[in-house]
GROMACS .gro file of C-alpha atoms in nm:
model
  383
    1MET     CA    1  -0.002  -0.001  -0.001
    2LYS     CA    2   0.135   0.345  -0.090
    3ASN     CA    3   0.228   0.568   0.203
    4SER     CA    4  -0.037   0.828   0.281
    5SER     CA    5   0.056   1.174   0.151
    6SER     CA    6  -0.023   1.307   0.496
    7THR     CA    7   0.297   1.150   0.624
    8VAL     CA    8   0.523   1.295   0.357
    9ILE     CA    9   0.643   1.648   0.305
   10PRO     CA   10   0.577   1.716  -0.067
   11ILE     CA   11   0.896   1.830  -0.229
   12SER     CA   12   0.706   2.050  -0.474
   13ALA     CA   13   0.563   2.253  -0.184
   14VAL     CA   14   0.756   2.214   0.138
   15GLY     CA   15   0.490   2.422   0.302
   16ARG     CA   16   0.625   2.399   0.645
   17ALA     CA   17   0.896   2.654   0.566
   18ARG     CA   18   0.903   2.935   0.813
   19PRO     CA   19   0.773   3.276   0.695
   20VAL     CA   20   0.973   3.439   0.419
   21VAL     CA   21   1.303   3.560   0.560
   22ALA     CA   22   1.314   3.930   0.631
   23VAL     CA   23   1.620   4.154   0.647
   24PRO     CA   24   1.688   4.216   1.012
   25GLU     CA   25   1.660   4.575   1.144
   26ILE     CA   26   1.997   4.542   1.311
   27ALA     CA   27   2.259   4.434   1.062
   28VAL     CA   28   2.466   4.124   1.128
   29PRO     CA   29   2.810   4.194   0.977
   30ALA     CA   30   3.015   3.921   0.813
   31THR     CA   31   3.318   3.884   1.036
   32GLY     CA   32   3.430   3.540   0.923
   33LEU     CA   33   3.313   3.389   1.254
   34LEU     CA   34   2.935   3.343   1.305
   35LEU     CA   35   2.817   3.164   1.620
   36ASP     CA   36   2.478   3.015   1.699
   37ARG     CA   37   2.301   3.022   2.038
   38LEU     CA   38   2.506   2.720   2.154
   39GLY     CA   39   2.838   2.877   2.046
   40ARG     CA   40   2.876   2.664   1.735
   41PRO     CA   41   3.038   2.828   1.428
   42MET     CA   42   2.911   2.783   1.078
   43THR     CA   43   3.196   2.629   0.876
   44ASP     CA   44   3.027   2.383   0.637
   45LEU     CA   45   2.752   2.439   0.376
   46ARG     CA   46   2.576   2.154   0.198
   47ILE     CA   47   2.400   2.260  -0.121
   48SER     CA   48   2.137   2.031  -0.272
   49VAL     CA   49   2.145   2.089  -0.643
   50THR     CA   50   1.845   1.863  -0.732
   51ASP     CA   51   1.558   1.683  -0.563
   52ARG     CA   52   1.582   1.394  -0.811
   53CYS     CA   53   1.770   1.064  -0.793
   54ASN     CA   54   1.796   0.762  -1.020
   55PHE     CA   55   1.806   0.524  -0.718
   56ARG     CA   56   1.514   0.424  -0.498
   57CYS     CA   57   1.692   0.318  -0.180
   58SER     CA   58   1.434   0.223   0.082
   59TYR     CA   59   1.599   0.429   0.356
   60CYS     CA   60   1.591   0.746   0.143
   61MET     CA   61   1.358   0.751  -0.160
   62PRO     CA   62   1.135   0.436  -0.136
   63LYS     CA   63   0.975   0.348  -0.470
   64ASP     CA   64   0.621   0.328  -0.334
   65VAL     CA   65   0.638   0.699  -0.252
   66PHE     CA   66   0.876   0.840  -0.513
   67ASP     CA   67   0.703   0.678  -0.807
   68LYS     CA   68   0.623   0.795  -1.162
   69ASP     CA   69   0.343   1.022  -1.022
   70TYR     CA   70   0.562   1.192  -0.767
   71LYS     CA   71   0.569   1.573  -0.818
   72TYR     CA   72   0.921   1.705  -0.814
   73LEU     CA   73   1.016   2.070  -0.809
   74PRO     CA   74   0.967   2.251  -1.146
   75HIS     CA   75   1.287   2.373  -1.302
   76SER     CA   76   1.181   2.733  -1.254
   77ALA     CA   77   1.179   2.680  -0.879
   78LEU     CA   78   1.538   2.561  -0.864
   79LEU     CA   79   1.811   2.805  -0.781
   80SER     CA   80   2.032   2.883  -1.080
   81PHE     CA   81   2.402   2.818  -1.051
   82GLU     CA   82   2.456   3.192  -1.033
   83GLU     CA   83   2.216   3.214  -0.740
   84MET     CA   84   2.382   2.928  -0.557
   85THR     CA   85   2.723   3.088  -0.615
   86ARG     CA   86   2.600   3.427  -0.484
   87LEU     CA   87   2.475   3.261  -0.163
   88ALA     CA   88   2.794   3.054  -0.131
   89ARG     CA   89   3.004   3.375  -0.137
   90LEU     CA   90   2.793   3.524   0.145
   91PHE     CA   91   2.820   3.205   0.347
   92ALA     CA   92   3.197   3.205   0.296
   93ALA     CA   93   3.214   3.560   0.430
   94HIS     CA   94   3.048   3.433   0.744
   95GLY     CA   95   3.302   3.158   0.794
   96VAL     CA   96   3.205   2.866   0.569
   97ARG     CA   97   3.521   2.692   0.452
   98LYS     CA   98   3.379   2.376   0.295
   99ILE     CA   99   3.098   2.318   0.049
  100ARG     CA  100   2.952   1.978  -0.029
  101LEU     CA  101   2.724   1.936  -0.328
  102THR     CA  102   2.444   1.691  -0.272
  103GLY     CA  103   2.098   1.595  -0.397
  104GLY     CA  104   1.911   1.379  -0.468
  105GLU     CA  105   2.185   1.264  -0.698
  106PRO     CA  106   2.386   1.580  -0.784
  107LEU     CA  107   2.533   1.436  -1.102
  108LEU     CA  108   2.183   1.436  -1.254
  109ARG     CA  109   2.192   1.822  -1.253
  110LYS     CA  110   2.278   1.932  -1.606
  111ASN     CA  111   2.620   2.091  -1.640
  112ILE     CA  112   2.706   2.054  -1.273
  113GLU     CA  113   3.068   2.126  -1.379
  114GLY     CA  114   2.966   2.484  -1.447
  115LEU     CA  115   2.857   2.532  -1.086
  116ILE     CA  116   3.179   2.378  -0.961
  117GLU     CA  117   3.381   2.620  -1.172
  118GLN     CA  118   3.199   2.915  -1.018
  119LEU     CA  119   3.235   2.789  -0.663
  120ALA     CA  120   3.608   2.723  -0.716
  121GLU     CA  121   3.660   3.102  -0.764
  122ILE     CA  122   3.529   3.186  -0.415
  123ARG     CA  123   3.774   3.276  -0.143
  124THR     CA  124   3.744   3.287   0.233
  125PRO     CA  125   3.813   3.612   0.419
  126ALA     CA  126   4.166   3.483   0.464
  127GLY     CA  127   4.202   3.444   0.093
  128GLU     CA  128   4.187   3.065   0.091
  129PRO     CA  129   3.988   2.861  -0.167
  130LEU     CA  130   3.691   2.666  -0.037
  131ALA     CA  131   3.714   2.287   0.003
  132LEU     CA  132   3.477   2.156  -0.263
  133THR     CA  133   3.335   1.805  -0.231
  134LEU     CA  134   3.044   1.614  -0.373
  135THR     CA  135   2.840   1.311  -0.258
  136THR     CA  136   2.716   1.071  -0.522
  137ASN     CA  137   2.569   0.724  -0.565
  138GLY     CA  138   2.840   0.666  -0.820
  139SER     CA  139   2.615   0.576  -1.110
  140LEU     CA  140   2.741   0.851  -1.335
  141LEU     CA  141   3.085   0.895  -1.180
  142ALA     CA  142   3.287   0.689  -1.429
  143ARG     CA  143   3.184   0.918  -1.717
  144LYS     CA  144   3.206   1.247  -1.523
  145ALA     CA  145   3.508   1.210  -1.286
  146GLY     CA  146   3.758   1.378  -1.519
  147ALA     CA  147   3.534   1.678  -1.595
  148LEU     CA  148   3.455   1.719  -1.226
  149LYS     CA  149   3.823   1.735  -1.139
  150ALA     CA  150   3.898   1.974  -1.423
  151ALA     CA  151   3.622   2.208  -1.300
  152GLY     CA  152   3.776   2.232  -0.954
  153LEU     CA  153   3.614   1.959  -0.750
  154GLN     CA  154   3.859   1.822  -0.493
  155ARG     CA  155   3.700   1.509  -0.345
  156VAL     CA  156   3.399   1.282  -0.378
  157THR     CA  157   3.210   1.065  -0.134
  158VAL     CA  158   3.042   0.761  -0.286
  159SER     CA  159   2.745   0.586  -0.132
  160LEU     CA  160   2.776   0.206  -0.150
  161ASP     CA  161   2.575  -0.024   0.079
  162SER     CA  162   2.704  -0.363  -0.029
  163LEU     CA  163   2.952  -0.541  -0.245
  164ASP     CA  164   2.716  -0.830  -0.292
  165ASP     CA  165   2.547  -0.759  -0.625
  166ALA     CA  166   2.212  -0.904  -0.533
  167VAL     CA  167   2.199  -0.721  -0.201
  168PHE     CA  168   2.305  -0.393  -0.365
  169ARG     CA  169   2.052  -0.423  -0.650
  170HIS     CA  170   1.780  -0.491  -0.393
  171MET     CA  171   1.873  -0.192  -0.178
  172ASN     CA  172   1.895   0.058  -0.467
  173ASP     CA  173   1.573  -0.094  -0.600
  174VAL     CA  174   1.653  -0.007  -0.964
  175ASP     CA  175   1.867  -0.310  -1.038
  176PHE     CA  176   2.187  -0.109  -1.064
  177PRO     CA  177   2.503  -0.323  -1.047
  178VAL     CA  178   2.784  -0.290  -0.798
  179ALA     CA  179   3.044  -0.317  -1.073
  180ASP     CA  180   2.946   0.017  -1.220
  181VAL     CA  181   2.985   0.195  -0.886
  182LEU     CA  182   3.325   0.041  -0.838
  183ALA     CA  183   3.419   0.157  -1.188
  184GLY     CA  184   3.315   0.507  -1.080
  185ILE     CA  185   3.544   0.488  -0.779
  186ASP     CA  186   3.834   0.374  -1.000
  187ALA     CA  187   3.766   0.663  -1.238
  188ALA     CA  188   3.757   0.912  -0.945
  189ILE     CA  189   4.090   0.787  -0.816
  190ALA     CA  190   4.245   0.809  -1.165
  191ALA     CA  191   4.115   1.166  -1.197
  192GLY     CA  192   4.271   1.267  -0.866
  193LEU     CA  193   3.948   1.313  -0.666
  194GLY     CA  194   4.082   1.188  -0.342
  195PRO     CA  195   4.110   1.075  -0.076
  196ILE     CA  196   3.770   0.919  -0.155
  197LYS     CA  197   3.521   0.828   0.112
  198VAL     CA  198   3.278   0.543   0.068
  199ASN     CA  199   2.967   0.561   0.289
  200MET     CA  200   2.774   0.245   0.382
  201VAL     CA  201   2.439   0.291   0.550
  202VAL     CA  202   2.405  -0.013   0.780
  203LYS     CA  203   2.052  -0.146   0.829
  204ARG     CA  204   2.020  -0.446   1.057
  205GLY     CA  205   1.873  -0.744   0.873
  206ALA     CA  206   1.924  -0.585   0.532
  207ASN     CA  207   2.298  -0.548   0.477
  208ASP     CA  208   2.481  -0.581   0.811
  209GLN     CA  209   2.627  -0.911   0.690
  210GLU     CA  210   2.824  -0.696   0.438
  211ILE     CA  211   3.025  -0.504   0.703
  212LEU     CA  212   3.325  -0.740   0.696
  213PRO     CA  213   3.330  -0.796   0.319
  214MET     CA  214   3.330  -0.420   0.272
  215ALA     CA  215   3.608  -0.378   0.528
  216ARG     CA  216   3.816  -0.652   0.365
  217TYR     CA  217   3.776  -0.511   0.016
  218PHE     CA  218   3.866  -0.151   0.089
  219ARG     CA  219   4.159  -0.250   0.314
  220THR     CA  220   4.330  -0.420   0.026
  221HIS     CA  221   4.227  -0.213  -0.275
  222HIS     CA  222   4.322   0.141  -0.391
  223GLY     CA  223   4.634   0.166  -0.173
  224GLY     CA  224   4.475   0.366   0.105
  225LYS     CA  225   4.309   0.615  -0.127
  226VAL     CA  226   3.961   0.515  -0.003
  227VAL     CA  227   3.828   0.557   0.346
  228LEU     CA  228   3.529   0.339   0.429
  229ARG     CA  229   3.268   0.482   0.669
  230PHE     CA  230   2.968   0.308   0.827
  231ILE     CA  231   2.659   0.519   0.890
  232GLU     CA  232   2.386   0.425   1.138
  233TYR     CA  233   2.043   0.395   0.978
  234MET     CA  234   1.877   0.726   1.065
  235ASP     CA  235   1.522   0.851   1.130
  236VAL     CA  236   1.533   1.118   0.860
  237GLY     CA  237   1.203   1.220   0.704
  238ALA     CA  238   0.877   1.028   0.710
  239THR     CA  239   0.895   0.781   0.424
  240ASN     CA  240   1.156   0.524   0.518
  241GLY     CA  241   0.963   0.341   0.790
  242TRP     CA  242   1.252   0.382   1.033
  243ARG     CA  243   1.255   0.158   1.342
  244MET     CA  244   1.506   0.159   1.620
  245ASP     CA  245   1.544  -0.217   1.613
  246GLU     CA  246   1.684  -0.189   1.256
  247VAL     CA  247   1.972   0.034   1.378
  248LEU     CA  248   2.297  -0.147   1.430
  249PRO     CA  249   2.503   0.066   1.672
  250SER     CA  250   2.840   0.178   1.549
  251ALA     CA  251   2.995   0.014   1.855
  252ASP     CA  252   2.879  -0.321   1.717
  253VAL     CA  253   3.025  -0.238   1.374
  254ILE     CA  254   3.362  -0.157   1.535
  255ALA     CA  255   3.344  -0.477   1.741
  256ARG     CA  256   3.285  -0.696   1.436
  257ILE     CA  257   3.575  -0.543   1.240
  258HIS     CA  258   3.807  -0.534   1.544
  259ALA     CA  259   3.759  -0.908   1.597
  260GLU     CA  260   3.921  -0.974   1.254
  261PHE     CA  261   4.133  -0.662   1.202
  262PRO     CA  262   4.243  -0.494   1.526
  263LEU     CA  263   4.160  -0.122   1.538
  264VAL     CA  264   4.300   0.175   1.729
  265PRO     CA  265   4.113   0.505   1.774
  266LEU     CA  266   4.231   0.821   1.600
  267GLU     CA  267   4.181   1.183   1.685
  268ALA     CA  268   3.935   1.388   1.481
  269ALA     CA  269   4.092   1.543   1.173
  270THR     CA  270   3.892   1.864   1.202
  271PRO     CA  271   3.659   2.025   1.461
  272GLY     CA  272   3.296   1.920   1.416
  273GLU     CA  273   3.386   1.607   1.218
  274THR     CA  274   3.084   1.373   1.200
  275ALA     CA  275   3.282   1.047   1.184
  276GLN     CA  276   3.478   0.881   1.461
  277ARG     CA  277   3.799   0.754   1.304
  278TRP     CA  278   3.971   0.423   1.361
  279ALA     CA  279   4.296   0.300   1.213
  280TYR     CA  280   4.385  -0.058   1.137
  281ALA     CA  281   4.657  -0.155   1.383
  282ASP     CA  282   4.872  -0.299   1.102
  283GLY     CA  283   4.881   0.033   0.927
  284THR     CA  284   4.674  -0.060   0.622
  285GLY     CA  285   4.442   0.241   0.647
  286GLU     CA  286   4.142   0.357   0.842
  287ILE     CA  287   3.766   0.342   0.871
  288GLY     CA  288   3.506   0.577   1.018
  289VAL     CA  289   3.169   0.546   1.186
  290ILE     CA  290   2.890   0.807   1.194
  291SER     CA  291   2.672   0.747   1.494
  292SER     CA  292   2.402   1.014   1.494
  293VAL     CA  293   2.148   0.771   1.651
  294THR     CA  294   2.351   0.621   1.936
  295GLN     CA  295   2.621   0.885   1.993
  296ALA     CA  296   2.480   1.228   1.905
  297PHE     CA  297   2.735   1.489   1.793
  298CYS     CA  298   2.505   1.792   1.794
  299HIS     CA  299   2.729   1.978   2.039
  300ASP     CA  300   2.977   2.074   1.773
  301CYS     CA  301   2.770   2.054   1.455
  302SER     CA  302   2.878   2.337   1.221
  303ARG     CA  303   2.675   2.246   0.912
  304ALA     CA  304   2.408   2.445   0.731
  305ARG     CA  305   2.201   2.299   0.448
  306LEU     CA  306   2.064   2.481   0.146
  307SER     CA  307   1.786   2.310  -0.049
  308THR     CA  308   1.778   2.320  -0.426
  309GLU     CA  309   1.515   2.598  -0.432
  310GLY     CA  310   1.674   2.815  -0.170
  311LYS     CA  311   1.554   2.714   0.178
  312LEU     CA  312   1.812   2.719   0.450
  313TYR     CA  313   1.792   2.429   0.700
  314LEU     CA  314   1.988   2.427   1.022
  315CYS     CA  315   1.967   2.055   1.099
  316LEU     CA  316   1.942   1.727   0.899
  317PHE     CA  317   1.630   1.650   1.105
  318ALA     CA  318   1.462   1.986   1.068
  319SER     CA  319   1.095   2.019   0.983
  320ALA     CA  320   1.112   2.374   0.837
  321GLY     CA  321   1.349   2.587   0.638
  322HIS     CA  322   1.417   2.958   0.601
  323ASP     CA  323   1.322   3.072   0.252
  324LEU     CA  324   1.598   3.280   0.102
  325ARG     CA  325   1.479   3.269  -0.262
  326PRO     CA  326   1.250   3.579  -0.238
  327LEU     CA  327   1.549   3.783  -0.124
  328LEU     CA  328   1.763   3.642  -0.404
  329ARG     CA  329   1.507   3.716  -0.670
  330GLY     CA  330   1.395   4.047  -0.522
  331THR     CA  331   1.572   4.376  -0.460
  332ALA     CA  332   1.780   4.266  -0.161
  333SER     CA  333   2.145   4.359  -0.172
  334ASP     CA  334   2.425   4.115  -0.083
  335ASP     CA  335   2.458   4.295   0.252
  336ASP     CA  336   2.085   4.245   0.316
  337ILE     CA  337   2.099   3.871   0.238
  338SER     CA  338   2.424   3.824   0.434
  339SER     CA  339   2.268   3.994   0.737
  340ALA     CA  340   1.960   3.773   0.709
  341ILE     CA  341   2.180   3.457   0.696
  342GLY     CA  342   2.371   3.581   1.004
  343HIS     CA  343   2.050   3.649   1.195
  344ILE     CA  344   1.917   3.301   1.118
  345TRP     CA  345   2.233   3.125   1.232
  346GLN     CA  346   2.258   3.334   1.548
  347GLY     CA  347   1.912   3.208   1.649
  348ARG     CA  348   1.997   2.841   1.587
  349ALA     CA  349   1.958   2.602   1.879
  350ASP     CA  350   1.887   2.272   1.692
  351ARG     CA  351   2.008   1.957   1.859
  352TYR     CA  352   1.760   1.689   1.754
  353SER     CA  353   1.987   1.389   1.797
  354GLU     CA  354   2.076   1.485   2.154
  355LEU     CA  355   1.708   1.529   2.241
  356ARG     CA  356   1.625   1.196   2.075
  357ALA     CA  357   1.884   1.029   2.299
  358LEU     CA  358   1.724   1.185   2.602
  359HIS     CA  359   1.353   1.149   2.516
  360GLY     CA  360   1.315   0.910   2.226
  361PRO     CA  361   1.271   0.958   1.848
  362ASP     CA  362   0.920   1.105   1.875
  363ASP     CA  363   1.034   1.401   2.085
  364ASP     CA  364   1.075   1.717   1.871
  365SER     CA  365   1.065   1.974   2.148
  366GLY     CA  366   1.381   2.140   2.022
  367ASP     CA  367   1.258   2.192   1.668
  368ALA     CA  368   1.124   2.545   1.632
  369GLY     CA  369   0.842   2.496   1.873
  370ASP     CA  370   0.630   2.281   1.641
  371LYS     CA  371   0.403   2.051   1.838
  372ALA     CA  372   0.406   1.771   1.574
  373PRO     CA  373   0.654   1.859   1.304
  374ARG     CA  374   0.713   1.638   1.000
  375ARG     CA  375   1.085   1.616   0.933
  376VAL     CA  376   1.200   1.702   0.584
  377GLU     CA  377   1.313   1.417   0.363
  378MET     CA  378   1.687   1.346   0.334
  379SER     CA  379   1.660   1.330  -0.045
  380TYR     CA  380   1.552   1.695  -0.037
  381ILE     CA  381   1.842   1.843   0.156
  382GLY     CA  382   2.113   1.578   0.117
  383GLY     CA  383   2.262   1.354   0.388
   0.00000   0.00000   0.00000
């Protein structure tokens, strides 16, 4: 039976966006260091360039919801590359140092290389180029890797949930083969898009038997140029039928791998890093685990998310966004929009994962005061 539309936030009209953003009366200058109410800086911006994807993974875009009748955003609603770049410059002035392009599947956006070229020209207040990365399911990576690198992209993260072809085809639900994703990873390495991260979403009973095969493969292939990361199955959105008993805690993932390949913990590479890092004791590389369900890391989250039609989200688990598009397409100046962005971030107090740990997954008391908010879908604002 198809999920009721009452449980899904329609992408074509994410109507739970907060009122249109206004320019604050008191200007918020761009100083290169913008802090929220919990003292967290804004250093990372994730830009969703499309709400479409060619996979139908059950934990993200299940086929019974995202079917042939699903209404995606019209092209006129999407931000142009120039609009995305304009916003990116303003975010950089506030302290953003890294931009990740996401989707949906970002490589479906026509001429994505043109956007990358524009973003590569942006500099931080200190004159440094931004770190530019992209997350992809790998389906188009083999044909696009060289052009992405030439445009200025530095790294890619590839989603891959199994090396077993039958399991992988079942999970992507469009019968896409593992071999083509692996070919994309090879092409990305050859193009110099590294080090590459491979993300595996672990769902108990679906693909947890693939943890060790994935670890074995990426330990011995690519000469340390790929870092494998295991992500706990998360309660993002309303369409994936999330249940806590399908979550395999990262501690269990580490225990399984450690039993075969001893691991030692590593320090975080950067402040606010989402993954806990572990090195193989024999020096053959490292893995990471992202534990947003069992070990919340809200306390140092420094990420903002921009949807493909210009709504600013302050948390992956948010139910509402701040609509910047009217300012972009109106008469607002760069200073006006920059001040609005600063005002929004200064009011941020989101910490959904920490509250979930305290009160359970149905508690949304920290989310903008909504009594029963519906969280936005991960496919809409990226993971």
